Amino acid sequence: MMYLIRRFILLITTIILVSIITFGVFQILPGDPIRTMLGTEADATQIENLRSELGLDRPLYEQYSDWMKGLLTGELGNSIRFSMPVKDLLFDRLPVTISLAGLTLCIVLIVSIPLGMFAARRQNKLSDVSLSTVTQIGMAVPSFWLGMMLILYVGMRFDVFKISGYIPWTESVSGALSTLVLPALTIAIPQIAVNFRYVRTAVLEQLQLDYVRTIRSKGMSEQNVMYKHVLKNSMIPILTVFGLIMAEVVAGTIIVEQVFSLPGVGQLLITAISNRDFPLVQGIVMYITVAVVMINFIVDILYSVLDPRIRLR
Amino acid sequence: MKMKKSWLLLLLTVVIGLVISACSSSDDGGDTASPGNKEGDSEPVGEVPQEIVVRVNDDPDFLDPHKATASISYQMILNIFEGLMAPETDGSLKEGIAESYEIAEDGLTYTFKIRPGVKFHNGDDITIEDIQYSFDRLMGKSGGEKMSNNFDNVASTAALDANTFVITLKEPNSNFLYSLTARQSAIIPKSNDGKHNESPIGTGPFAYVKYSPGTNLVLKKNENYWKEGLPYLDKVTFTFQSDDQAAIMSLMANEVDLTSVPWQRISEVEGSHNLSHQNNNSSLIVTFNESKAPFDNVKVRQAINYAISKPDIIDSIFEGYAVPLGSNMSPAMGDYQKTGLEKMYTHDVEKAKALLAEAGYPDGFKTKITVSSHNDMYSNIAQIVVANLKEIGVDVEIEVVEWGIWLDRVYFGRDYQMTTIDLTGRASAYEILNDYISTNDGENFFLFKDAEYDQIMTDVLKETDQANQIAYYHRAQEILAEQSPAVYIADYQIIWGSDKQVSGLKSYPFWFHDMSEVKFSN
């Protein structure tokens, strides 16, 4: 219980700090949201009208405290650029990003764990060395370039894949997949490489331990040794990395949504920053902060499920 | 066994997450639009779906036509709204919602007869009250803020009867009719007050369906459009995609039916797509802050005009798809353009050096060119400027800033030395040239001051004869060439790439994707 309360206080502190920093950054950064939005065609009357309509002519502390009050009641204020509630914009975009992150994660898990175990069992053999080399390359590939290559050599060649836009699952499952597979692969490939190496190392460590020799000598099948005992005990170090990978995936969506013109939260964030739309940026940053903190929290809980010793500490 | 459970749990979590996200995606079918002419679509032969996807660089700033200011907004929303007058492709005006109009002898009273049978998208007939309401709203007479400065010269507006509307000016203004197109004064229904931005209603060929920020704007056919037989398209989707290169790929993959094509990539779509060339009617300029030395000296500005090679820029950046300019007026403006000025400054290093020496800078000077990053074109031009000016001893440093910062610092803040930008085209010669009037604080970011120029621009508004107006505008352009508030580089063409089946695209001397006559044919 104490542990939960501590976590909660930490969460609130993080959110307040993040909000102050994002709010402050936009006051320091040059560039005015109103002028950026209206461009060179606007006359002074239009600029001033909009500024007072949006309450941007009020003192900063007032703007900030209003926003914080709104936050407590679940209101994130209005976007300057899109003249609509930040909440609505976020809810519109979240399904896209969650779908993309979810699909990416599935791909990472399904590919990297069996591969890592396979390589660990064949340590220093040709297959292990070549897999390690390939993943070394996979880690080094910049995702925007990878995305471009996938568009050029896969998306443009096969009608099955769409190279821009998003089709909701409710409309067509195959349609949704056709828009998500390539972007998900773009984020997944470097992450598969990272996770593969961790799985391989963790499994190798376990294989050197005495208990493995003991259960093998008792005549347990190799299948059972690997999946029942070794993998389970390897999960703790893997889980630690898994939290990091999740954060990487969330960050990866930001770039990849740009490349594939996917209308997700990441694309919205880029638009919001370049438009100096600070209510929107703050809203999105809050969402990312909460998402990352929650992921870490879930990882902690999973730890204690996997390793009862952690619960006793 | 335990292990399997936790795995299942993890997978289950992911699956539930996906399902929740799938269920929470509200959708009414308007989210996606894919041109129905992709190979593999089972369309019956002979029936081409009349649905187009047009790629646009950015979202509209507002859908409310009285609030919108960005040209990109009008590119789309001029399909929804109409004004008393309507633009023609050659830059002239014709009647729009007004069936006919008369201008009194004194140039002060404008009388409009309203076209019968014009309906709003909600099915209501347009009434004189709606027209009165639209102008009151723009002028801030209905209790709200003034929304435009275009009508400061209006003394009064009145409805003479159910279909006659009169506007009286304080002073004659030969440019006033240009304030009556949908871009400046769209006619909108009074019944929709307070909802013009979230659910806009107009009388144009297409009606608003749905706007998804950052994704697209969907319009549908206006079944009651007053022009017989138009429009042909059932659905228009403007899809927002900022990246030119990605847009070209979408065009090739048949996900988009119409987009502008970067000049360097024209060869890739030639043959497989239709290409149409549009004279942009913009003026691409390299300009200076004329309030500070050395650019307050006309000889320095002329020297730079001689030093910068327009053909270099036109060939390397626009692949030749541009016409050189001599002042702030493009050939797209027809008779209003004074021809021959583009020959005034040909690339001449010696002449440039001599002029610099006369101005007191025999060894050149150091300066900085500040350019916006929102289009690569500007930094590419800056590089050529640096190379050209090096030849005459002027050492230029390039500073690339975000669009928002450029607007803040250069355009509004006037805190810069040199910059390059293209000034968007307008249909009216006056609105193109008024940027250089010394009292036009909003637009004269060059801080150019010339008494003769100011006088001409004042006089031309009082002139009712078109031939005399043209003479005034020609003299104004000569002054710009002589005084060189900028280097007038070129009006570049926009090359539109479209699906082979698309026809009926019209191009205007300003940004407008007119969809009213566009159709797909086999």
PDB file of N, CA and C in Angstrom, chain A residues 233 236 303-304 306-313:
ATOM      1  N   ASN A 233      12.833 -17.941 -16.091  1.00  0.00           N
ATOM      2  CA  ASN A 233      13.840 -17.258 -15.276  1.00  0.00           C
ATOM      3  C   ASN A 233      14.552 -16.149 -16.041  1.00  0.00           C
ATOM      4  N   ILE A 236      12.865 -11.891 -16.184  1.00  0.00           N
ATOM      5  CA  ILE A 236      13.018 -10.683 -15.363  1.00  0.00           C
ATOM      6  C   ILE A 236      13.945  -9.652 -16.018  1.00  0.00           C
ATOM      7  N   TYR A 303       6.838  -7.904 -12.627  1.00  0.00           N
ATOM      8  CA  TYR A 303       8.008  -8.400 -11.897  1.00  0.00           C
ATOM      9  C   TYR A 303       7.583  -9.289 -10.752  1.00  0.00           C
ATOM     10  N   SER A 304       6.683  -8.701  -9.926  1.00  0.00           N
ATOM     11  CA  SER A 304       6.318  -9.419  -8.702  1.00  0.00           C
ATOM     12  C   SER A 304       5.535 -10.688  -9.021  1.00  0.00           C
ATOM     13  N   LEU A 306       6.216 -12.567 -11.648  1.00  0.00           N
ATOM     14  CA  LEU A 306       7.213 -13.514 -12.147  1.00  0.00           C
ATOM     15  C   LEU A 306       8.172 -13.963 -11.057  1.00  0.00           C
ATOM     16  N   ASP A 307       8.493 -13.069 -10.141  1.00  0.00           N
ATOM     17  CA  ASP A 307       9.486 -13.395  -9.117  1.00  0.00           C
ATOM     18  C   ASP A 307       8.944 -13.042  -7.746  1.00  0.00           C
ATOM     19  N   PRO A 308       8.415 -14.044  -7.030  1.00  0.00           N
ATOM     20  CA  PRO A 308       7.769 -13.798  -5.731  1.00  0.00           C
ATOM     21  C   PRO A 308       8.713 -13.092  -4.747  1.00  0.00           C
ATOM     22  N   ARG A 309      10.008 -13.232  -4.926  1.00  0.00           N
ATOM     23  CA  ARG A 309      10.957 -12.626  -3.968  1.00  0.00           C
ATOM     24  C   ARG A 309      10.821 -11.102  -3.961  1.00  0.00           C
ATOM     25  N   ILE A 310      10.465 -10.545  -5.101  1.00  0.00           N
ATOM     26  CA  ILE A 310      10.356  -9.076  -5.204  1.00  0.00           C
ATOM     27  C   ILE A 310       9.252  -8.557  -4.287  1.00  0.00           C
ATOM     28  N   ARG A 311       8.154  -9.342  -4.194  1.00  0.00           N
ATOM     29  CA  ARG A 311       7.023  -8.918  -3.368  1.00  0.00           C
ATOM     30  C   ARG A 311       7.403  -8.808  -1.897  1.00  0.00           C
ATOM     31  N   LEU A 312       8.363  -9.651  -1.479  1.00  0.00           N
ATOM     32  CA  LEU A 312       8.712  -9.689  -0.058  1.00  0.00           C
ATOM     33  C   LEU A 312       9.624  -8.543   0.334  1.00  0.00           C
ATOM     34  N   ARG A 313      10.233  -7.892  -0.634  1.00  0.00           N
ATOM     35  CA  ARG A 313      11.192  -6.837  -0.301  1.00  0.00           C
ATOM     36  C   ARG A 313      10.499  -5.599   0.246  1.00  0.00           C
TER      37      ARG A 313
END
